[in-house]
Amino acid sequence: MPRYVALIPAAGSGSRMKTETPKQYSMLAGKPLLQHAVHTLCRHRLIEQVFIVLSPGDQRYGECDWRDCAGKLVALYCGGETRAASVFNGLLAINNAVGAADWVLVHDAERPCLRAADIDRLIAEVGDNESGGLLAVPVADTLKRGNAAGEVLQTEAREHLWRAQTPQMFRYRLLIEALRRADVATVTDEAGAVEQAGVRPKLVTGSVTNFKVTWPEDLALAELILKDFAT
Ligand code: CTP
Ligand code: MG
């Protein structure tokens, strides 16, 4: 039986957050931001191991309390210049720990509001589909294309448009080979690399609450969502 493992790229600098501390270590609802998703993935019954990709100079990870994740969590200090490079380096580093047909669920460290139910749905709906799949939500707003002056040029059709989230899950070999060949300068998620290889990953409807903390005001929103989950 193929196994499920998670890989969390957490080697970014969080430039859009404009804080001194990298955003993955900003405090959120009582713990460092990245611990929320790590805990959710470590607690999931189907996920056997969780690998976290850190930047080689990361000093903060070792200062966090990881006792809740004992036995499941492995830190890899091999982050790269881009998210795709960090994921690729992480996949290379776990080569001996996973099989070609094992499923790798890649999840952004900065999506703290991931829930077990989202993971369950992704795994169930992808099933044994060799093309893999990802959580995503249909675009709800009307989309405008603007120009450099901030004026509307035109309204874009939103039919069949989705916002890609994570986790994104692929078999180990498909993902590592797709990333090896992908143009890492343009690829912003795993599905993008797999698409460049001519594969059509499955879109699995996720939750709008599983958003990526990117801008300063996102921390307050994530905190509200986590409080709501806890009640
Ligand atoms: N990431 C990574 N290695 C990089 C860049 C990003 O592992 N060289 C990770 C981030 O830590 C995050 C995920 O990829 O978990 C998504 O990236 P993003 O939200 O863009 O985070 P940052 O790149 O840190 O933020 P920004 O783009 O604002 O600088
Ligand atoms: Mg980035």
PDB file of C-alpha atoms and ligand atoms in Angstrom:
ATOM      1  CA  MET A   1       0.000   0.000   0.000  1.00  0.00           C
ATOM      2  CA  PRO A   2       1.344   3.472  -0.848  1.00  0.00           C
ATOM      3  CA  ARG A   3       1.971   5.676   2.140  1.00  0.00           C
ATOM      4  CA  TYR A   4       1.156   9.335   2.738  1.00  0.00           C
ATOM      5  CA  VAL A   5       3.778  11.835   3.852  1.00  0.00           C
ATOM      6  CA  ALA A   6       3.619  15.629   4.119  1.00  0.00           C
ATOM      7  CA  LEU A   7       6.257  18.135   3.025  1.00  0.00           C
ATOM      8  CA  ILE A   8       6.030  21.711   4.288  1.00  0.00           C
ATOM      9  CA  PRO A   9       8.108  24.400   2.577  1.00  0.00           C
ATOM     10  CA  ALA A  10       8.914  26.953   5.302  1.00  0.00           C
ATOM     11  CA  ALA A  11      12.054  28.591   3.955  1.00  0.00           C
ATOM     12  CA  GLY A  12      10.531  31.853   2.696  1.00  0.00           C
ATOM     13  CA  SER A  13      11.393  35.316   3.928  1.00  0.00           C
ATOM     14  CA  GLY A  14       7.843  36.686   4.137  1.00  0.00           C
ATOM     15  CA  SER A  15       8.760  39.931   2.372  1.00  0.00           C
ATOM     16  CA  ARG A  16       5.131  41.030   1.898  1.00  0.00           C
ATOM     17  CA  MET A  17       4.459  40.721   5.632  1.00  0.00           C
ATOM     18  CA  LYS A  18       6.996  43.474   6.368  1.00  0.00           C
ATOM     19  CA  THR A  19       7.905  42.157   9.830  1.00  0.00           C
ATOM     20  CA  GLU A  20      11.394  41.615  11.190  1.00  0.00           C
ATOM     21  CA  THR A  21      10.658  38.014  12.172  1.00  0.00           C
ATOM     22  CA  PRO A  22       9.977  35.766   9.140  1.00  0.00           C
ATOM     23  CA  LYS A  23       6.191  35.363   9.003  1.00  0.00           C
ATOM     24  CA  GLN A  24       6.279  31.609   9.667  1.00  0.00           C
ATOM     25  CA  TYR A  25       7.508  32.470  13.181  1.00  0.00           C
ATOM     26  CA  SER A  26       5.041  35.311  13.882  1.00  0.00           C
ATOM     27  CA  MET A  27       2.986  34.474  16.955  1.00  0.00           C
ATOM     28  CA  LEU A  28      -0.560  33.406  16.102  1.00  0.00           C
ATOM     29  CA  ALA A  29      -3.139  32.267  18.670  1.00  0.00           C
ATOM     30  CA  GLY A  30      -0.439  31.474  21.210  1.00  0.00           C
ATOM     31  CA  LYS A  31       2.128  29.686  19.063  1.00  0.00           C
ATOM     32  CA  PRO A  32       4.438  30.303  16.105  1.00  0.00           C
ATOM     33  CA  LEU A  33       2.405  30.452  12.889  1.00  0.00           C
ATOM     34  CA  LEU A  34       4.027  27.422  11.286  1.00  0.00           C
ATOM     35  CA  GLN A  35       3.172  25.163  14.238  1.00  0.00           C
ATOM     36  CA  HIS A  36      -0.552  25.260  13.427  1.00  0.00           C
ATOM     37  CA  ALA A  37      -0.310  23.450  10.092  1.00  0.00           C
ATOM     38  CA  VAL A  38       2.519  21.201  11.335  1.00  0.00           C
ATOM     39  CA  HIS A  39       0.380  20.049  14.274  1.00  0.00           C
ATOM     40  CA  THR A  40      -2.660  19.415  12.043  1.00  0.00           C
ATOM     41  CA  LEU A  41      -0.601  17.325   9.621  1.00  0.00           C
ATOM     42  CA  CYS A  42       1.232  15.441  12.393  1.00  0.00           C
ATOM     43  CA  ARG A  43      -2.082  14.570  14.084  1.00  0.00           C
ATOM     44  CA  HIS A  44      -3.628  13.182  10.866  1.00  0.00           C
ATOM     45  CA  ARG A  45      -4.016   9.420  11.095  1.00  0.00           C
ATOM     46  CA  LEU A  46      -3.094   8.681   7.462  1.00  0.00           C
ATOM     47  CA  ILE A  47       0.041  10.829   7.343  1.00  0.00           C
ATOM     48  CA  GLU A  48       3.025   8.809   8.488  1.00  0.00           C
ATOM     49  CA  GLN A  49       5.735  11.443   8.408  1.00  0.00           C
ATOM     50  CA  VAL A  50       5.939  15.204   8.133  1.00  0.00           C
ATOM     51  CA  PHE A  51       9.020  16.833   6.640  1.00  0.00           C
ATOM     52  CA  ILE A  52       9.595  20.554   7.028  1.00  0.00           C
ATOM     53  CA  VAL A  53      11.971  22.404   4.709  1.00  0.00           C
ATOM     54  CA  LEU A  54      13.812  25.258   6.454  1.00  0.00           C
ATOM     55  CA  SER A  55      16.331  27.748   5.193  1.00  0.00           C
ATOM     56  CA  PRO A  56      19.898  26.547   5.916  1.00  0.00           C
ATOM     57  CA  GLY A  57      20.463  29.430   8.350  1.00  0.00           C
ATOM     58  CA  ASP A  58      17.176  29.024  10.265  1.00  0.00           C
ATOM     59  CA  GLN A  59      17.800  29.562  13.989  1.00  0.00           C
ATOM     60  CA  ARG A  60      14.229  29.800  15.207  1.00  0.00           C
ATOM     61  CA  TYR A  61      12.938  26.326  14.459  1.00  0.00           C
ATOM     62  CA  GLY A  62      15.080  24.778  17.186  1.00  0.00           C
ATOM     63  CA  GLU A  63      13.711  27.256  19.719  1.00  0.00           C
ATOM     64  CA  CYS A  64      10.100  26.094  19.233  1.00  0.00           C
ATOM     65  CA  ASP A  65       8.511  23.328  21.283  1.00  0.00           C
ATOM     66  CA  TRP A  66       7.976  20.325  18.990  1.00  0.00           C
ATOM     67  CA  ARG A  67       7.171  17.722  21.656  1.00  0.00           C
ATOM     68  CA  ASP A  68       3.634  17.203  20.260  1.00  0.00           C
ATOM     69  CA  CYS A  69       5.163  16.015  16.975  1.00  0.00           C
ATOM     70  CA  ALA A  70       7.708  13.570  18.380  1.00  0.00           C
ATOM     71  CA  GLY A  71       8.410  10.668  16.054  1.00  0.00           C
ATOM     72  CA  LYS A  72       6.610  12.148  13.050  1.00  0.00           C
ATOM     73  CA  LEU A  73       8.325  15.445  12.265  1.00  0.00           C
ATOM     74  CA  VAL A  74      11.695  15.726  10.506  1.00  0.00           C
ATOM     75  CA  ALA A  75      13.437  19.064   9.833  1.00  0.00           C
ATOM     76  CA  LEU A  76      15.426  19.476   6.606  1.00  0.00           C
ATOM     77  CA  TYR A  77      17.702  22.528   6.383  1.00  0.00           C
ATOM     78  CA  CYS A  78      17.777  22.636   2.594  1.00  0.00           C
ATOM     79  CA  GLY A  79      15.500  25.508   1.502  1.00  0.00           C
ATOM     80  CA  GLY A  80      16.279  27.154  -1.841  1.00  0.00           C
ATOM     81  CA  GLU A  81      15.849  30.478  -3.624  1.00  0.00           C
ATOM     82  CA  THR A  82      12.228  29.849  -4.596  1.00  0.00           C
ATOM     83  CA  ARG A  83       9.356  27.824  -3.208  1.00  0.00           C
ATOM     84  CA  ALA A  84       9.753  25.315  -6.051  1.00  0.00           C
ATOM     85  CA  ALA A  85      13.476  24.961  -5.273  1.00  0.00           C
ATOM     86  CA  SER A  86      12.716  24.413  -1.577  1.00  0.00           C
ATOM     87  CA  VAL A  87      10.199  21.684  -2.398  1.00  0.00           C
ATOM     88  CA  PHE A  88      12.548  20.060  -4.906  1.00  0.00           C
ATOM     89  CA  ASN A  89      15.456  20.083  -2.431  1.00  0.00           C
ATOM     90  CA  GLY A  90      13.181  18.590   0.223  1.00  0.00           C
ATOM     91  CA  LEU A  91      12.062  15.823  -2.134  1.00  0.00           C
ATOM     92  CA  LEU A  92      15.685  15.004  -2.957  1.00  0.00           C
ATOM     93  CA  ALA A  93      16.524  14.875   0.752  1.00  0.00           C
ATOM     94  CA  ILE A  94      13.754  12.336   1.530  1.00  0.00           C
ATOM     95  CA  ASN A  95      14.578  10.072  -1.399  1.00  0.00           C
ATOM     96  CA  ASN A  96      15.604   7.197   0.882  1.00  0.00           C
ATOM     97  CA  ALA A  97      12.612   7.594   3.194  1.00  0.00           C
ATOM     98  CA  VAL A  98       9.804   7.364   0.600  1.00  0.00           C
ATOM     99  CA  GLY A  99       8.903   5.114  -2.313  1.00  0.00           C
ATOM    100  CA  ALA A 100       8.224   6.219  -5.899  1.00  0.00           C
ATOM    101  CA  ALA A 101       4.490   5.499  -5.521  1.00  0.00           C
ATOM    102  CA  ASP A 102       4.073   7.113  -2.089  1.00  0.00           C
ATOM    103  CA  TRP A 103       1.870  10.203  -1.936  1.00  0.00           C
ATOM    104  CA  VAL A 104       3.460  13.501  -0.934  1.00  0.00           C
ATOM    105  CA  LEU A 105       1.122  16.206   0.361  1.00  0.00           C
ATOM    106  CA  VAL A 106       2.867  19.574  -0.018  1.00  0.00           C
ATOM    107  CA  HIS A 107       1.436  22.260   2.259  1.00  0.00           C
ATOM    108  CA  ASP A 108       2.408  25.916   2.764  1.00  0.00           C
ATOM    109  CA  ALA A 109       3.643  26.636   6.282  1.00  0.00           C
ATOM    110  CA  GLU A 110       1.628  29.863   6.055  1.00  0.00           C
ATOM    111  CA  ARG A 111      -1.793  28.220   5.790  1.00  0.00           C
ATOM    112  CA  PRO A 112      -2.436  27.777   9.527  1.00  0.00           C
ATOM    113  CA  CYS A 113      -6.204  27.239   9.238  1.00  0.00           C
ATOM    114  CA  LEU A 114      -5.981  23.869   7.480  1.00  0.00           C
ATOM    115  CA  ARG A 115      -8.415  21.327   8.976  1.00  0.00           C
ATOM    116  CA  ALA A 116      -8.320  17.554   9.091  1.00  0.00           C
ATOM    117  CA  ALA A 117     -11.589  17.444   7.113  1.00  0.00           C
ATOM    118  CA  ASP A 118      -9.897  19.250   4.182  1.00  0.00           C
ATOM    119  CA  ILE A 119      -7.079  16.685   4.193  1.00  0.00           C
ATOM    120  CA  ASP A 120      -9.594  13.824   4.357  1.00  0.00           C
ATOM    121  CA  ARG A 121     -11.533  15.181   1.375  1.00  0.00           C
ATOM    122  CA  LEU A 122      -8.389  15.703  -0.703  1.00  0.00           C
ATOM    123  CA  ILE A 123      -7.119  12.184  -0.051  1.00  0.00           C
ATOM    124  CA  ALA A 124     -10.557  10.629  -0.675  1.00  0.00           C
ATOM    125  CA  GLU A 125     -11.269  12.527  -3.904  1.00  0.00           C
ATOM    126  CA  VAL A 126      -7.830  12.047  -5.415  1.00  0.00           C
ATOM    127  CA  GLY A 127      -7.967   8.371  -4.489  1.00  0.00           C
ATOM    128  CA  ASP A 128      -5.623   6.494  -6.787  1.00  0.00           C
ATOM    129  CA  ASN A 129      -5.830   9.046  -9.613  1.00  0.00           C
ATOM    130  CA  GLU A 130      -2.306   9.037 -11.035  1.00  0.00           C
ATOM    131  CA  SER A 131      -2.569  12.759 -11.919  1.00  0.00           C
ATOM    132  CA  GLY A 132      -2.804  13.754  -8.237  1.00  0.00           C
ATOM    133  CA  GLY A 133      -4.781  16.765  -7.114  1.00  0.00           C
ATOM    134  CA  LEU A 134      -5.040  19.896  -5.014  1.00  0.00           C
ATOM    135  CA  LEU A 135      -7.432  21.807  -2.810  1.00  0.00           C
ATOM    136  CA  ALA A 136      -8.889  24.856  -4.540  1.00  0.00           C
ATOM    137  CA  VAL A 137     -11.899  27.152  -4.293  1.00  0.00           C
ATOM    138  CA  PRO A 138     -13.958  28.482  -7.195  1.00  0.00           C
ATOM    139  CA  VAL A 139     -13.492  32.214  -7.818  1.00  0.00           C
ATOM    140  CA  ALA A 140     -16.512  34.067  -6.405  1.00  0.00           C
ATOM    141  CA  ASP A 141     -15.722  37.702  -7.152  1.00  0.00           C
ATOM    142  CA  THR A 142     -16.044  39.431 -10.497  1.00  0.00           C
ATOM    143  CA  LEU A 143     -12.569  39.704 -11.993  1.00  0.00           C
ATOM    144  CA  LYS A 144     -11.202  42.913 -13.498  1.00  0.00           C
ATOM    145  CA  ARG A 145      -8.035  43.277 -15.524  1.00  0.00           C
ATOM    146  CA  GLY A 146      -6.393  46.605 -14.742  1.00  0.00           C
ATOM    147  CA  ASN A 147      -3.630  48.657 -16.326  1.00  0.00           C
ATOM    148  CA  ALA A 148      -0.574  50.218 -14.672  1.00  0.00           C
ATOM    149  CA  ALA A 149      -2.617  53.348 -13.870  1.00  0.00           C
ATOM    150  CA  GLY A 150      -5.130  51.317 -11.855  1.00  0.00           C
ATOM    151  CA  GLU A 151      -7.947  51.659 -14.390  1.00  0.00           C
ATOM    152  CA  VAL A 152     -10.207  48.831 -15.510  1.00  0.00           C
ATOM    153  CA  LEU A 153      -9.322  47.526 -18.947  1.00  0.00           C
ATOM    154  CA  GLN A 154     -11.881  44.759 -18.994  1.00  0.00           C
ATOM    155  CA  THR A 155     -13.917  42.251 -16.998  1.00  0.00           C
ATOM    156  CA  GLU A 156     -12.595  38.697 -17.175  1.00  0.00           C
ATOM    157  CA  ALA A 157     -14.824  35.639 -17.350  1.00  0.00           C
ATOM    158  CA  ARG A 158     -14.614  33.754 -14.049  1.00  0.00           C
ATOM    159  CA  GLU A 159     -16.221  30.551 -15.263  1.00  0.00           C
ATOM    160  CA  HIS A 160     -14.032  27.538 -14.451  1.00  0.00           C
ATOM    161  CA  LEU A 161     -11.516  29.690 -12.563  1.00  0.00           C
ATOM    162  CA  TRP A 162     -10.237  28.374  -9.238  1.00  0.00           C
ATOM    163  CA  ARG A 163      -7.899  29.684  -6.551  1.00  0.00           C
ATOM    164  CA  ALA A 164      -5.275  27.041  -5.868  1.00  0.00           C
ATOM    165  CA  GLN A 165      -4.548  26.191  -2.246  1.00  0.00           C
ATOM    166  CA  THR A 166      -2.523  23.528  -0.511  1.00  0.00           C
ATOM    167  CA  PRO A 167      -2.152  20.659   0.292  1.00  0.00           C
ATOM    168  CA  GLN A 168      -1.394  19.515  -3.232  1.00  0.00           C
ATOM    169  CA  MET A 169      -0.783  15.779  -3.459  1.00  0.00           C
ATOM    170  CA  PHE A 170       1.175  13.799  -6.019  1.00  0.00           C
ATOM    171  CA  ARG A 171       3.011  10.533  -6.141  1.00  0.00           C
ATOM    172  CA  TYR A 172       6.646  11.077  -5.185  1.00  0.00           C
ATOM    173  CA  ARG A 173       8.130  10.148  -8.546  1.00  0.00           C
ATOM    174  CA  LEU A 174       5.709  12.232 -10.630  1.00  0.00           C
ATOM    175  CA  LEU A 175       6.324  15.294  -8.467  1.00  0.00           C
ATOM    176  CA  ILE A 176      10.103  15.113  -8.269  1.00  0.00           C
ATOM    177  CA  GLU A 177      10.443  14.482 -11.998  1.00  0.00           C
ATOM    178  CA  ALA A 178       8.034  17.323 -12.821  1.00  0.00           C
ATOM    179  CA  LEU A 179       9.975  19.736 -10.596  1.00  0.00           C
ATOM    180  CA  ARG A 180      13.308  18.579 -12.001  1.00  0.00           C
ATOM    181  CA  ARG A 181      12.135  19.640 -15.465  1.00  0.00           C
ATOM    182  CA  ALA A 182       9.999  22.644 -14.509  1.00  0.00           C
ATOM    183  CA  ASP A 183      10.952  26.238 -15.068  1.00  0.00           C
ATOM    184  CA  VAL A 184      11.378  27.092 -11.361  1.00  0.00           C
ATOM    185  CA  ALA A 185      11.330  30.811 -12.111  1.00  0.00           C
ATOM    186  CA  THR A 186       7.698  30.674 -13.236  1.00  0.00           C
ATOM    187  CA  VAL A 187       6.242  27.755 -11.294  1.00  0.00           C
ATOM    188  CA  THR A 188       4.474  28.903  -8.108  1.00  0.00           C
ATOM    189  CA  ASP A 189       2.918  25.623  -6.985  1.00  0.00           C
ATOM    190  CA  GLU A 190       3.426  21.870  -7.406  1.00  0.00           C
ATOM    191  CA  ALA A 191       0.415  21.536  -9.691  1.00  0.00           C
ATOM    192  CA  GLY A 192       2.020  24.094 -12.023  1.00  0.00           C
ATOM    193  CA  ALA A 193       5.101  21.902 -12.406  1.00  0.00           C
ATOM    194  CA  VAL A 194       2.987  18.807 -12.993  1.00  0.00           C
ATOM    195  CA  GLU A 195       0.849  20.701 -15.552  1.00  0.00           C
ATOM    196  CA  GLN A 196       4.013  21.649 -17.460  1.00  0.00           C
ATOM    197  CA  ALA A 197       4.605  17.901 -17.757  1.00  0.00           C
ATOM    198  CA  GLY A 198       1.224  17.561 -19.503  1.00  0.00           C
ATOM    199  CA  VAL A 199      -0.699  16.115 -16.539  1.00  0.00           C
ATOM    200  CA  ARG A 200      -4.106  17.415 -15.373  1.00  0.00           C
ATOM    201  CA  PRO A 201      -4.316  17.344 -11.567  1.00  0.00           C
ATOM    202  CA  LYS A 202      -7.759  17.025  -9.986  1.00  0.00           C
ATOM    203  CA  LEU A 203      -9.372  20.101  -8.444  1.00  0.00           C
ATOM    204  CA  VAL A 204     -10.854  19.247  -5.039  1.00  0.00           C
ATOM    205  CA  THR A 205     -13.083  21.890  -3.447  1.00  0.00           C
ATOM    206  CA  GLY A 206     -11.427  23.248  -0.314  1.00  0.00           C
ATOM    207  CA  SER A 207     -12.477  25.796   2.333  1.00  0.00           C
ATOM    208  CA  VAL A 208     -12.063  29.553   1.973  1.00  0.00           C
ATOM    209  CA  THR A 209     -10.709  29.598   5.532  1.00  0.00           C
ATOM    210  CA  ASN A 210      -7.582  27.697   4.383  1.00  0.00           C
ATOM    211  CA  PHE A 211      -6.035  30.915   3.099  1.00  0.00           C
ATOM    212  CA  LYS A 212      -2.369  31.873   2.936  1.00  0.00           C
ATOM    213  CA  VAL A 213      -1.200  34.430   5.482  1.00  0.00           C
ATOM    214  CA  THR A 214       0.544  36.969   3.261  1.00  0.00           C
ATOM    215  CA  TRP A 215      -0.270  40.557   4.247  1.00  0.00           C
ATOM    216  CA  PRO A 216       0.016  42.134   7.736  1.00  0.00           C
ATOM    217  CA  GLU A 217      -3.782  42.193   8.261  1.00  0.00           C
ATOM    218  CA  ASP A 218      -3.994  38.441   7.534  1.00  0.00           C
ATOM    219  CA  LEU A 219      -2.686  37.552  11.008  1.00  0.00           C
ATOM    220  CA  ALA A 220      -5.763  39.034  12.714  1.00  0.00           C
ATOM    221  CA  LEU A 221      -8.060  37.214  10.283  1.00  0.00           C
ATOM    222  CA  ALA A 222      -6.305  33.875  10.856  1.00  0.00           C
ATOM    223  CA  GLU A 223      -6.582  34.401  14.609  1.00  0.00           C
ATOM    224  CA  LEU A 224     -10.343  34.956  14.330  1.00  0.00           C
ATOM    225  CA  ILE A 225     -10.784  31.818  12.234  1.00  0.00           C
ATOM    226  CA  LEU A 226      -8.733  29.687  14.652  1.00  0.00           C
ATOM    227  CA  LYS A 227     -10.752  31.034  17.596  1.00  0.00           C
ATOM    228  CA  ASP A 228     -13.953  30.123  15.782  1.00  0.00           C
ATOM    229  CA  PHE A 229     -12.668  26.577  15.094  1.00  0.00           C
ATOM    230  CA  ALA A 230     -11.848  26.184  18.796  1.00  0.00           C
ATOM    231  CA  THR A 231     -15.405  26.977  19.973  1.00  0.00           C
TER     232      THR A 231
HETATM  233  N1  CTP B   1       8.893  29.181   0.641  1.00  0.00           N
HETATM  234  C1  CTP B   1      10.037  28.373   0.728  1.00  0.00           C
HETATM  235  N2  CTP B   1      11.202  28.759   0.098  1.00  0.00           N
HETATM  236  C2  CTP B   1      11.254  29.917  -0.594  1.00  0.00           C
HETATM  237  C3  CTP B   1      10.098  30.740  -0.688  1.00  0.00           C
HETATM  238  C4  CTP B   1       8.933  30.337  -0.061  1.00  0.00           C
HETATM  239  O1  CTP B   1      10.002  27.314   1.357  1.00  0.00           O
HETATM  240  N3  CTP B   1      12.415  30.272  -1.161  1.00  0.00           N
HETATM  241  C5  CTP B   1       7.677  28.759   1.351  1.00  0.00           C
HETATM  242  C6  CTP B   1       7.170  29.780   2.358  1.00  0.00           C
HETATM  243  O2  CTP B   1       7.855  29.661   3.598  1.00  0.00           O
HETATM  244  C7  CTP B   1       5.693  29.426   2.426  1.00  0.00           C
HETATM  245  C8  CTP B   1       5.363  28.910   1.036  1.00  0.00           C
HETATM  246  O3  CTP B   1       6.618  28.611   0.427  1.00  0.00           O
HETATM  247  O4  CTP B   1       5.426  28.384   3.335  1.00  0.00           O
HETATM  248  C9  CTP B   1       4.544  29.901   0.237  1.00  0.00           C
HETATM  249  O5  CTP B   1       5.327  31.066   0.016  1.00  0.00           O
HETATM  250  P1  CTP B   1       4.878  32.563   0.280  1.00  0.00           P
HETATM  251  O6  CTP B   1       3.572  32.645   0.962  1.00  0.00           O
HETATM  252  O7  CTP B   1       5.116  33.324  -0.966  1.00  0.00           O
HETATM  253  O8  CTP B   1       5.934  32.965   1.423  1.00  0.00           O
HETATM  254  P2  CTP B   1       7.191  33.897   1.311  1.00  0.00           P
HETATM  255  O9  CTP B   1       7.900  33.657   0.041  1.00  0.00           O
HETATM  256  O10 CTP B   1       7.947  33.711   2.594  1.00  0.00           O
HETATM  257  O11 CTP B   1       6.511  35.348   1.344  1.00  0.00           O
HETATM  258  P3  CTP B   1       6.741  36.562   0.301  1.00  0.00           P
HETATM  259  O12 CTP B   1       6.409  35.991  -1.062  1.00  0.00           O
HETATM  260  O13 CTP B   1       5.797  37.619   0.785  1.00  0.00           O
HETATM  261  O14 CTP B   1       8.183  36.946   0.437  1.00  0.00           O
HETATM  262 MG    MG B   2       6.889  34.065  -1.910  1.00  0.00          MG
END
